[in-house]
mmCIF file of C-alpha atoms in Angstrom:
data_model
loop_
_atom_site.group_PDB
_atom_site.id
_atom_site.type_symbol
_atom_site.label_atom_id
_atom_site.label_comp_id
_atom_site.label_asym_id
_atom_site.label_seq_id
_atom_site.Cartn_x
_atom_site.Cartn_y
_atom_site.Cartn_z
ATOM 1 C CA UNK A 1 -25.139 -93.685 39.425
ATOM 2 C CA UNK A 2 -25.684 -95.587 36.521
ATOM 3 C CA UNK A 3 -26.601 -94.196 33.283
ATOM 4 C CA UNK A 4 -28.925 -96.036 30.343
ATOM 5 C CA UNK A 5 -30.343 -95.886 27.370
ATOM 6 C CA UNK A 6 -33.709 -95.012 27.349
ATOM 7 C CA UNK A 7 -34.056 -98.441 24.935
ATOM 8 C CA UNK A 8 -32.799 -100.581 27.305
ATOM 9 C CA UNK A 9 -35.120 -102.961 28.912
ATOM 10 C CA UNK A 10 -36.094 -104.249 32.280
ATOM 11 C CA UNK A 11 -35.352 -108.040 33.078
ATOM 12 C CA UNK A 12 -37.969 -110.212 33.354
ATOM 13 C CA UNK A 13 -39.388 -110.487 36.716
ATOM 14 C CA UNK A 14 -38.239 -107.034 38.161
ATOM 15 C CA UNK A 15 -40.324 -104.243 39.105
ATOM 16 C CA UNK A 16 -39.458 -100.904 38.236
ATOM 17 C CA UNK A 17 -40.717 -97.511 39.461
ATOM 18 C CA UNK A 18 -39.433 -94.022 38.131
ATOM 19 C CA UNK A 19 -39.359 -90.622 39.426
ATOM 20 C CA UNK A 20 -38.833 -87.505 37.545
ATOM 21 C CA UNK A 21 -36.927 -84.213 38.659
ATOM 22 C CA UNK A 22 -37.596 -81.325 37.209
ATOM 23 C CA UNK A 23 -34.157 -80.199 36.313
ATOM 24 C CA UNK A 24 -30.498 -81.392 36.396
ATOM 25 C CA UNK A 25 -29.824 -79.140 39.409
ATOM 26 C CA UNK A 26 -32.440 -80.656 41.150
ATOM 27 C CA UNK A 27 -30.927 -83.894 40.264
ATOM 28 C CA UNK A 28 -27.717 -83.087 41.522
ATOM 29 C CA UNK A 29 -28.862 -81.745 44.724
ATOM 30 C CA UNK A 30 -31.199 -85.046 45.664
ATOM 31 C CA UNK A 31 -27.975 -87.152 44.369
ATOM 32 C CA UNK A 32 -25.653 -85.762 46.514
ATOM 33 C CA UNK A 33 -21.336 -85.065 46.391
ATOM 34 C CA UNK A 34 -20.455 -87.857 43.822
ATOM 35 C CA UNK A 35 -23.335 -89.141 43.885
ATOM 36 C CA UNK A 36 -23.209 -91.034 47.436
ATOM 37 C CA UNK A 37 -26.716 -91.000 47.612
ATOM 38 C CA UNK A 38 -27.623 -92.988 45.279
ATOM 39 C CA UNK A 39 -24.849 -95.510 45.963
ATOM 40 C CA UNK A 40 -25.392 -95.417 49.967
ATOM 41 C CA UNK A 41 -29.709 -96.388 48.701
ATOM 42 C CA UNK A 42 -28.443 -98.946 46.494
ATOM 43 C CA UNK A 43 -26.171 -100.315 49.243
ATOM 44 C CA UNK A 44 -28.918 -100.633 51.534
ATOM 45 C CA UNK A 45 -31.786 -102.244 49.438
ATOM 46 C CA UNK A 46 -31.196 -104.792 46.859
ATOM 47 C CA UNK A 47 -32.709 -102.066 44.056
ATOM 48 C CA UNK A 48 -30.396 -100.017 41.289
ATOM 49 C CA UNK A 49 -31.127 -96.600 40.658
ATOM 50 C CA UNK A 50 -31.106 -96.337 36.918
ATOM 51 C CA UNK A 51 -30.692 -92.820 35.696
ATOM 52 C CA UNK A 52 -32.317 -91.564 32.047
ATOM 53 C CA UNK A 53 -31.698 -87.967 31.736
ATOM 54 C CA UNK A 54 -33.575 -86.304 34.469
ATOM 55 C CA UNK A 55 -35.678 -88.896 35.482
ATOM 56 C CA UNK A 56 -34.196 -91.940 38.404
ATOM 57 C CA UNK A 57 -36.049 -95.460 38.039
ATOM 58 C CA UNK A 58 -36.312 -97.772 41.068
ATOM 59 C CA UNK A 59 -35.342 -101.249 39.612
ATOM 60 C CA UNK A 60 -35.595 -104.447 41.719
ATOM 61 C CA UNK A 61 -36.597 -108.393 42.132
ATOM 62 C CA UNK A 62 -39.101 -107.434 45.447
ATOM 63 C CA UNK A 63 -41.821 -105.057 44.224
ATOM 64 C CA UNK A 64 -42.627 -104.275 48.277
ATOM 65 C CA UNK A 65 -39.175 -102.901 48.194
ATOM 66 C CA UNK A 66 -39.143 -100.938 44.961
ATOM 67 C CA UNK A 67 -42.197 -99.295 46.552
ATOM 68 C CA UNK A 68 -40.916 -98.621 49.993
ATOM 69 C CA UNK A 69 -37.657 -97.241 47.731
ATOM 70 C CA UNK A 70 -39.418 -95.096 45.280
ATOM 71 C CA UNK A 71 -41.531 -93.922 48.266
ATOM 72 C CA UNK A 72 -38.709 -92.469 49.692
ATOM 73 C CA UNK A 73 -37.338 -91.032 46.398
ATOM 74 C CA UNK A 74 -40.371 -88.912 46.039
ATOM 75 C CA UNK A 75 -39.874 -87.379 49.354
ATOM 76 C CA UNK A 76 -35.969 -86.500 48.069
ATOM 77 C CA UNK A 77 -37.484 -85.548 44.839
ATOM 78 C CA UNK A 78 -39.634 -82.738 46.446
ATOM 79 C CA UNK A 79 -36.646 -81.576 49.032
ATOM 80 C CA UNK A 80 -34.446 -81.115 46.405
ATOM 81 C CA UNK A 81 -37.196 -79.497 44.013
ATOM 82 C CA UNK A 82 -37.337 -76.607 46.841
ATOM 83 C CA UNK A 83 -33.694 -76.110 46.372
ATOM 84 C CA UNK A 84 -32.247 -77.694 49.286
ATOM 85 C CA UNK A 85 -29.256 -79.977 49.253
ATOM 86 C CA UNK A 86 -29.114 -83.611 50.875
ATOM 87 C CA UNK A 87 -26.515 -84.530 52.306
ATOM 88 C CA UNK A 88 -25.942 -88.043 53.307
ATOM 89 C CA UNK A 89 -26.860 -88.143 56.575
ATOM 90 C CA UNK A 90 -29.958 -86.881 55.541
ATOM 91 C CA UNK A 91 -30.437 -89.456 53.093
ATOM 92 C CA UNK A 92 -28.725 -92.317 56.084
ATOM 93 C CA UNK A 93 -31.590 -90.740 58.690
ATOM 94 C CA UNK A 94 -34.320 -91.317 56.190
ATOM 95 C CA UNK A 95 -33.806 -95.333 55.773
ATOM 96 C CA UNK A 96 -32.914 -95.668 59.533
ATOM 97 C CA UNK A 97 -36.005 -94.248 59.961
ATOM 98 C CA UNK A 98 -38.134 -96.355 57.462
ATOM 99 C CA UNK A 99 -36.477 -99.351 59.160
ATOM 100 C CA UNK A 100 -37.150 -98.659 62.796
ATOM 101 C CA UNK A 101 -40.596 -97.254 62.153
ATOM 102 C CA UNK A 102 -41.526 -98.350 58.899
ATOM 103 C CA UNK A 103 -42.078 -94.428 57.350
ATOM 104 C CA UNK A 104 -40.465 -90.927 57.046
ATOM 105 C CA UNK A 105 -41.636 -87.572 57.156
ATOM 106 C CA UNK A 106 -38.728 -85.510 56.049
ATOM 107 C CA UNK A 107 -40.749 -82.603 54.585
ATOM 108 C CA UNK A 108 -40.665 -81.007 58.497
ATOM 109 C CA UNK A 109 -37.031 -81.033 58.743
ATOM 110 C CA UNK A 110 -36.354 -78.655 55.546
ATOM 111 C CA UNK A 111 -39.634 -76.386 56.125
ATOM 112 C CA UNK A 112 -38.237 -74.054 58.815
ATOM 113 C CA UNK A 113 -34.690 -72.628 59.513
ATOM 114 C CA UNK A 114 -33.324 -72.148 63.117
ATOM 115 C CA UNK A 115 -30.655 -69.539 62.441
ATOM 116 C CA UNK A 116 -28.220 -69.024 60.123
ATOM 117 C CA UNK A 117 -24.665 -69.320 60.583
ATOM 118 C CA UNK A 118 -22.048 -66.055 60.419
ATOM 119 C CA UNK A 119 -21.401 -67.043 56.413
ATOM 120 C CA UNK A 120 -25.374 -67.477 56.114
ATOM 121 C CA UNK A 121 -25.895 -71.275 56.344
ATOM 122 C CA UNK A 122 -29.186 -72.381 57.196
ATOM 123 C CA UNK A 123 -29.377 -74.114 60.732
ATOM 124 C CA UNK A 124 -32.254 -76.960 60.939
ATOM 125 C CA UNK A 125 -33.358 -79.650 62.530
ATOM 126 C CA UNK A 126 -31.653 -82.739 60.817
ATOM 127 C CA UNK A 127 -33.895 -85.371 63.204
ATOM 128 C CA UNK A 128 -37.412 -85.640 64.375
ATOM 129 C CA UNK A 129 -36.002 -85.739 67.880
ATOM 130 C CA UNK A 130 -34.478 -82.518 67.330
ATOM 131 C CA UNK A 131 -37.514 -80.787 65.662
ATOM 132 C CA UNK A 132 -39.579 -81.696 68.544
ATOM 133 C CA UNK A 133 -36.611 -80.969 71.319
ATOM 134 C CA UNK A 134 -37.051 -77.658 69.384
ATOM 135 C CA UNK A 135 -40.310 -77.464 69.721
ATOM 136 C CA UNK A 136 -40.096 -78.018 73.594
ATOM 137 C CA UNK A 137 -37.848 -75.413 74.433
ATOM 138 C CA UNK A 138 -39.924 -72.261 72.556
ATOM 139 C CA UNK A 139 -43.320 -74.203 74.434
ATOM 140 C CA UNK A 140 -41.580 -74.288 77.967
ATOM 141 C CA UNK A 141 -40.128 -72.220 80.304
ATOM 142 C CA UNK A 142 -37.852 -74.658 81.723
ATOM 143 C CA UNK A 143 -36.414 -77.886 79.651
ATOM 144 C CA UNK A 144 -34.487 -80.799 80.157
ATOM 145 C CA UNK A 145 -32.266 -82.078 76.888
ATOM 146 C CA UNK A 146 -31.536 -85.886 77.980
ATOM 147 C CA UNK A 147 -29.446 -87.861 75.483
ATOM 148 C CA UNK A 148 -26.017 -89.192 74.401
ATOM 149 C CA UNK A 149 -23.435 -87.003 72.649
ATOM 150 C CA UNK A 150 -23.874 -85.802 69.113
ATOM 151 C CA UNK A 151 -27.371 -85.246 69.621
ATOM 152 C CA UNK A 152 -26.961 -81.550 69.444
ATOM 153 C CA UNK A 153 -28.561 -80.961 72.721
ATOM 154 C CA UNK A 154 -26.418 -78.219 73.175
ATOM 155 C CA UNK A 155 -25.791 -76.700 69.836
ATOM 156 C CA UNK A 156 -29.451 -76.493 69.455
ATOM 157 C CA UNK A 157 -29.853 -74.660 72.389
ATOM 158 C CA UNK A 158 -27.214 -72.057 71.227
ATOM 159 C CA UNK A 159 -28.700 -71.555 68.103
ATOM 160 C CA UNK A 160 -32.306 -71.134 69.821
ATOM 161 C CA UNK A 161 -30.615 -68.744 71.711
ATOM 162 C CA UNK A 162 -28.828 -66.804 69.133
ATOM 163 C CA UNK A 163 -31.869 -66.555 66.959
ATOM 164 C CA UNK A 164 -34.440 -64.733 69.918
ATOM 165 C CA UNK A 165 -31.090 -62.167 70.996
ATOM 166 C CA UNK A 166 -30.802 -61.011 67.432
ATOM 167 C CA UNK A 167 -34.766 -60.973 67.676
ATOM 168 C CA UNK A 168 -34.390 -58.569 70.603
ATOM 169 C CA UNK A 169 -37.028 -61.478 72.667
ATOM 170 C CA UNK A 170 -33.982 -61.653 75.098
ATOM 171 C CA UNK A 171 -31.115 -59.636 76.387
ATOM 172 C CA UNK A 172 -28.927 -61.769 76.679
ATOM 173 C CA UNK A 173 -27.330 -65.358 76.896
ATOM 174 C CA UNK A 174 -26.067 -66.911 79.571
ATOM 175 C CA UNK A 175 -23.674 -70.029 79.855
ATOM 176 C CA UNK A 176 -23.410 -71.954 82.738
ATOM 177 C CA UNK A 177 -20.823 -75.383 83.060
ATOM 178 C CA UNK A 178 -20.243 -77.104 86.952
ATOM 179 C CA UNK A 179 -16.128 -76.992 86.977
ATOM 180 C CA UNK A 180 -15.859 -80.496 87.722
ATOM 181 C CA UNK A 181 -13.921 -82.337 85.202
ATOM 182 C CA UNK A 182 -10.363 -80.962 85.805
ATOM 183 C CA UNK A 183 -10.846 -82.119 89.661
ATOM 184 C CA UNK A 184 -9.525 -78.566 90.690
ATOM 185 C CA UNK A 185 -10.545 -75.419 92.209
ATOM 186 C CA UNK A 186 -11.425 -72.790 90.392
ATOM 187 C CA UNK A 187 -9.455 -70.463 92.807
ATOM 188 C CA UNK A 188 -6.091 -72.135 91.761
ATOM 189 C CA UNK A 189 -6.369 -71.943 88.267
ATOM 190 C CA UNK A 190 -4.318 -68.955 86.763
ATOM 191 C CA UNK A 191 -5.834 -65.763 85.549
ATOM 192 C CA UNK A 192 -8.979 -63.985 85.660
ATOM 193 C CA UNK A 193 -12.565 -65.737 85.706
ATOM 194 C CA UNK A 194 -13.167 -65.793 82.476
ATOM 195 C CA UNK A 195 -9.742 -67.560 81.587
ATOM 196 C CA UNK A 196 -10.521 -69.766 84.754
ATOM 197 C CA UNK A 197 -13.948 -70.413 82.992
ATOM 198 C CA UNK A 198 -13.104 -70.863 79.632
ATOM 199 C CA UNK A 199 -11.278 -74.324 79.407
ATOM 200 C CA UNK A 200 -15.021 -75.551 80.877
ATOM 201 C CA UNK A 201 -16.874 -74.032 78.153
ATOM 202 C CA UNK A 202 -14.649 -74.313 75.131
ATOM 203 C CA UNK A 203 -16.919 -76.559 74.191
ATOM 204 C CA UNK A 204 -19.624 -74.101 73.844
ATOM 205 C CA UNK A 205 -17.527 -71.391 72.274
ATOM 206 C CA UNK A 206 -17.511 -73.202 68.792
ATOM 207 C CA UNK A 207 -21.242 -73.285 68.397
ATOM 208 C CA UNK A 208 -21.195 -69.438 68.812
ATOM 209 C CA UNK A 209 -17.857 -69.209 66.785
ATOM 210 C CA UNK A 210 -19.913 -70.389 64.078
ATOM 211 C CA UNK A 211 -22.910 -68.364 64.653
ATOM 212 C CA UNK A 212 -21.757 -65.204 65.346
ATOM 213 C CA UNK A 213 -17.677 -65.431 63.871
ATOM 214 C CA UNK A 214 -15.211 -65.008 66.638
ATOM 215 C CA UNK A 215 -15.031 -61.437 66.799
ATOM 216 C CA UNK A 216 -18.451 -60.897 67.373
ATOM 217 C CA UNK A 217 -18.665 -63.366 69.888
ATOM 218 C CA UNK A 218 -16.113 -62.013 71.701
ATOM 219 C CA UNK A 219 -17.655 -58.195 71.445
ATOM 220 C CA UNK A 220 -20.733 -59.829 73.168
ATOM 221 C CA UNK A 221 -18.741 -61.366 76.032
ATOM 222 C CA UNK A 222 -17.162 -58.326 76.826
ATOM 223 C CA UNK A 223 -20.576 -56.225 76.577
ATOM 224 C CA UNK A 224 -21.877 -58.661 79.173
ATOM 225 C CA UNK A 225 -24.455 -59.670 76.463
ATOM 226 C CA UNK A 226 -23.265 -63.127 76.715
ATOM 227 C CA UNK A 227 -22.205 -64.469 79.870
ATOM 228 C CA UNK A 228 -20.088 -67.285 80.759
ATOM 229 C CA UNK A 229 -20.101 -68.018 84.456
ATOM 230 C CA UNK A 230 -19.572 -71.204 86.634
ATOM 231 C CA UNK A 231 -22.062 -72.745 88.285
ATOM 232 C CA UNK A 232 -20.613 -71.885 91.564
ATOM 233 C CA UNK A 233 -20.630 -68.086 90.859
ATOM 234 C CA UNK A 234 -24.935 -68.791 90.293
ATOM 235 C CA UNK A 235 -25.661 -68.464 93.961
ATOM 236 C CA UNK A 236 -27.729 -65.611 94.536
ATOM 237 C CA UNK A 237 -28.648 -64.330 91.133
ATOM 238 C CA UNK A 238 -31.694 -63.485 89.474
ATOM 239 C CA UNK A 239 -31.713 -63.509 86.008
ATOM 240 C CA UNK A 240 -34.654 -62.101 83.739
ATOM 241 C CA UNK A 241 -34.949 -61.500 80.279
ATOM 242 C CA UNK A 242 -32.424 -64.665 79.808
ATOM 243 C CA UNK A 243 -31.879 -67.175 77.816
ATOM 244 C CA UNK A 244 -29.631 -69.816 80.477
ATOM 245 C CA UNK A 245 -28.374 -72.508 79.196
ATOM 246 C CA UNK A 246 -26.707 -75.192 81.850
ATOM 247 C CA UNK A 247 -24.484 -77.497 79.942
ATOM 248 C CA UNK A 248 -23.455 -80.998 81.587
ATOM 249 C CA UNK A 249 -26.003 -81.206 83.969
ATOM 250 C CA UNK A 250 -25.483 -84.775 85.055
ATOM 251 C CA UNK A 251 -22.407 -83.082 86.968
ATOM 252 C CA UNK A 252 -24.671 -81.080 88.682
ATOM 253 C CA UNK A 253 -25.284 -82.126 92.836
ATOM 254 C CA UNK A 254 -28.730 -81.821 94.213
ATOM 255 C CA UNK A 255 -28.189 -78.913 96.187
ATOM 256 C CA UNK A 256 -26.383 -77.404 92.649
ATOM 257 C CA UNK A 257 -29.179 -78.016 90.143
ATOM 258 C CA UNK A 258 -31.747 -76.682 93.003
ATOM 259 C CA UNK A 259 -29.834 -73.266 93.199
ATOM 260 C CA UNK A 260 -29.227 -73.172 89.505
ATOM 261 C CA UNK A 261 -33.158 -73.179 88.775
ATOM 262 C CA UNK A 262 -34.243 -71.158 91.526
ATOM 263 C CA UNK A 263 -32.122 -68.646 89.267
ATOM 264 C CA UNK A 264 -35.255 -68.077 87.008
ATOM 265 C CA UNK A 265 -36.250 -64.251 86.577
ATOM 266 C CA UNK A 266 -39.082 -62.752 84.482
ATOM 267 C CA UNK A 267 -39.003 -63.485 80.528
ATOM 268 C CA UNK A 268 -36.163 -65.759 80.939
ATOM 269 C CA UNK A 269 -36.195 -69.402 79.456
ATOM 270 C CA UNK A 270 -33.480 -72.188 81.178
ATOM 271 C CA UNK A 271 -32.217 -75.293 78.799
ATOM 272 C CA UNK A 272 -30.036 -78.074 80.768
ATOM 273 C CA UNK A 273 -28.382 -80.556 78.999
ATOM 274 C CA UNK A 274 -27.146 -83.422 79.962
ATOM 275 C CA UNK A 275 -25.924 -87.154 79.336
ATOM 276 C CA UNK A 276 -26.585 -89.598 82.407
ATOM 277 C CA UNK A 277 -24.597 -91.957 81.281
ATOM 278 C CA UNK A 278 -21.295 -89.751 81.388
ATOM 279 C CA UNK A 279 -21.275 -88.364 85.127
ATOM 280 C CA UNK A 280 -18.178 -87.500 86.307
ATOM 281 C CA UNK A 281 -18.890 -86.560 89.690
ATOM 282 C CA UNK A 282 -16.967 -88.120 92.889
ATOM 283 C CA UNK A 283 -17.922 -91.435 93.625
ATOM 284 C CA UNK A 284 -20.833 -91.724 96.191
ATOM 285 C CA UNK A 285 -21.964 -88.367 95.139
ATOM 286 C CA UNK A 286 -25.675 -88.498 93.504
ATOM 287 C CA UNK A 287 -26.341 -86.486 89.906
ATOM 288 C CA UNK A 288 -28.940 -83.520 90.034
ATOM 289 C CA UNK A 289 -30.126 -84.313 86.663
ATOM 290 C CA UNK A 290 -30.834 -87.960 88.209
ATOM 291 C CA UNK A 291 -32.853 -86.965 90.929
ATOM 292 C CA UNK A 292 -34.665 -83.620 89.234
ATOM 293 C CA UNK A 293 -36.659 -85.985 87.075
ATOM 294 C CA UNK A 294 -38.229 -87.815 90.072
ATOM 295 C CA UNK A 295 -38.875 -83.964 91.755
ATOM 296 C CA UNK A 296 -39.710 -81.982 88.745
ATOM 297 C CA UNK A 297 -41.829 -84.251 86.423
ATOM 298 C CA UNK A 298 -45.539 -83.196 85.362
ATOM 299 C CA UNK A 299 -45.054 -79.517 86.851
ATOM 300 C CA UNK A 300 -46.590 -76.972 83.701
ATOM 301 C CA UNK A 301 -43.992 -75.076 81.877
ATOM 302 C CA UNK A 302 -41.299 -77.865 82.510
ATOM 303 C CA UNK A 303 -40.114 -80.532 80.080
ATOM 304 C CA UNK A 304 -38.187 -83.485 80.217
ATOM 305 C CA UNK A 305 -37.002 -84.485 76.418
ATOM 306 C CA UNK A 306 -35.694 -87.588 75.885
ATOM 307 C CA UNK A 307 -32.802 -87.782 72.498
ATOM 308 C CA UNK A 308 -31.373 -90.952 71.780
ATOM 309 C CA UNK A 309 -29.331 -92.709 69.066
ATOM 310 C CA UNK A 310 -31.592 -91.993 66.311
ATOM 311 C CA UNK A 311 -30.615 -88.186 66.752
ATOM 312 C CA UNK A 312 -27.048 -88.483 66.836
ATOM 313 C CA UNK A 313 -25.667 -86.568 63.891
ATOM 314 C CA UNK A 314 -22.100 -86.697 64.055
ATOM 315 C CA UNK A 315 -19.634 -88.989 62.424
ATOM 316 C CA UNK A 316 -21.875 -92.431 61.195
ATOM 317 C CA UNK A 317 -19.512 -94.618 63.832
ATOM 318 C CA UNK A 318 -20.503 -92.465 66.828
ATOM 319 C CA UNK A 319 -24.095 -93.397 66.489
ATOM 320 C CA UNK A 320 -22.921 -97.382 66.317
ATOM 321 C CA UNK A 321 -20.518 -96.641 69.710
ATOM 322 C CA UNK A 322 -23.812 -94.860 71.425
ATOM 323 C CA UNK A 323 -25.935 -98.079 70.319
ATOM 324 C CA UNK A 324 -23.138 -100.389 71.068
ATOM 325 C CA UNK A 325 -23.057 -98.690 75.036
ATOM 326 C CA UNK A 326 -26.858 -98.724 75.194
ATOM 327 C CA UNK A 327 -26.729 -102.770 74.634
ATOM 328 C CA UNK A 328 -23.995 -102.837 77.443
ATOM 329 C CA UNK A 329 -25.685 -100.607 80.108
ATOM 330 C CA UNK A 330 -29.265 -102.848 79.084
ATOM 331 C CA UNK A 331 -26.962 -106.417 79.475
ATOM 332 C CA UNK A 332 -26.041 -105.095 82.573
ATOM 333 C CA UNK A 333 -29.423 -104.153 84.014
ATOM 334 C CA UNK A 334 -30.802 -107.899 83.547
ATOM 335 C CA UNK A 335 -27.874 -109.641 84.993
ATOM 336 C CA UNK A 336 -27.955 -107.082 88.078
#
């Protein structure tokens, strides 16, 4: 951040553009853990962020860039003005954004709260993929979350989940994995089910570890309000008043992800996630998820959502490796 006097003046030949927050807090919030904010903007555009008291002036030689930049200031100004903190993926979404599609709407992503966490975090929507994958799964009875990892196909699901059982909509959650990564049976793994289970859905256990806190999780499981069960153990069920959520679907077989949604009772809602490009199955043996889409697609009350790279929210490099593999897998495809 660079501070000013207010007497200093602007070269010649530069445009500048200024927005004012209301407070310091406000300032702080839209500027981000030492300031990073402002230094990841002025990394990105060739503009400095000039700060006078509580007010942040665009500066920069291209005045169609000092607008696009102040543009997207405003929008920060007003998210932080409600009291909400950016954080810089928020701020790193935003340009990507502006530079694949030429605007941002941000205002969506703060306006409504999934859940909160066990020490009373908000949960939202940090992408316009996710706000409308969202949107799919309370408008469907039956959705399909497509999409590379860190997309939060799955963690949004949980916390979807989590929000209508302490809403009393549901009775309970159900977790569902196809035991197909260890390349063993289930029958010659030591201990019970559950402990059979578990090393399958670990994955899922942190999302409710930090929704619920472990020992309230864990009271769940062993009411039977939250079930973890294989895939295999499916066969035969009905399941109403559900929330079912199938997690790495594209290790599903045809005859598996038939069963699994033929599982359906009344008032229950089914989310299966998946990531096409990662299938682990035996060789010569054909995905579910694959095949489902050609079956399934334009039946009412069923959804096939799409994520991609622009939704990834982990760590900044894993969104370049999931671009970098989308580049290889579309080489490949022309030279085949």
């Amino acid at each position: 951040m660079t501070n000013i006097n207010v007497n200093d003046t602007v070269e010649t030949g530069f445009s500048i553009k200024e927005v004012e927050f209301s407070d310091l807090d406000s300032m702080s919030r839209f500027a981000g853990k030492d300031d990073e904010n402002i230094a990841a903007i002025e990394e990105r555009y060739p503009v400095r962020l000039v700060v006078r008291g509580n007010r942040v002036a665009v500066r920069g030689p291209d005045g169609g860039v000092v607008d696009m930049v102040h543009s997207l200031l405003e929008q920060l100004h007003t998210i932080a003005g409600k009291g909400h903190l950016l954080h810089l993926a928020d701020v790193r979404y935003a340009m990507d954004m502006i530079a694949e599609r030429g605007s941002v709407d941000l205002a969506p992503l703060f306006s409504e709260v999934i859940c909160t966490t066990a020490r009373g975090k908000p949960i939202r929507a940090k992408t316009e993929g996710q706000r409308k994958y969202l949107e799919a799964v309370r408008n469907n009875h039956i959705v399909f979350a497509i999409g590379p990892a860190g997309t939060g196909k799955t963690y949004l699901a949980v916390c979807h989940a989590v929000a209508l059982l302490k809403a009393a909509a549901i009775s309970r959650i159900v977790l569902v994995r196809p035991a197909v990564e260890a390349g063993e049976s289930l029958g010659y793994l030591p201990g019970d089910l559950r402990e059979k289970v578990e090393p399958y859905v670990r994955p899922l256990y942190d999302a409710f570890y930090d929704l619920l806190s472990p020992e309230r999780f864990l009271r769940y499981v062993d009411k039977g309000v939250i079930e973890i069960a294989p895939l295999a153990y499916m066969r035969g069920r009905t399941l109403n008043d559900s929330f079912i959520i199938l997690d790495e679907a594209q290790n599903t077989t045809p005859e598996q992800m038939k069963m699994f949604l033929t599982r359906l009772g009344f008032g229950s809602k089914a989310v299966i996630t998946g990531d096409i490009t990662q299938v682990d199955l035996p060789a010569g043996k054909q995905s579910g998820l694959r095949q489902v889409r050609d079956i399934l697609y334009g039946i009412d009350g069923i959804e096939f959502f799409y994520l991609t790279h622009s939704d990834v929210v982990r760590h900044e490099i894993v969104q370049q490796v999931v671009k970098a593999y989308e580049r290889y897998e579309q080489q490949r495809e022309q030279s085949d």
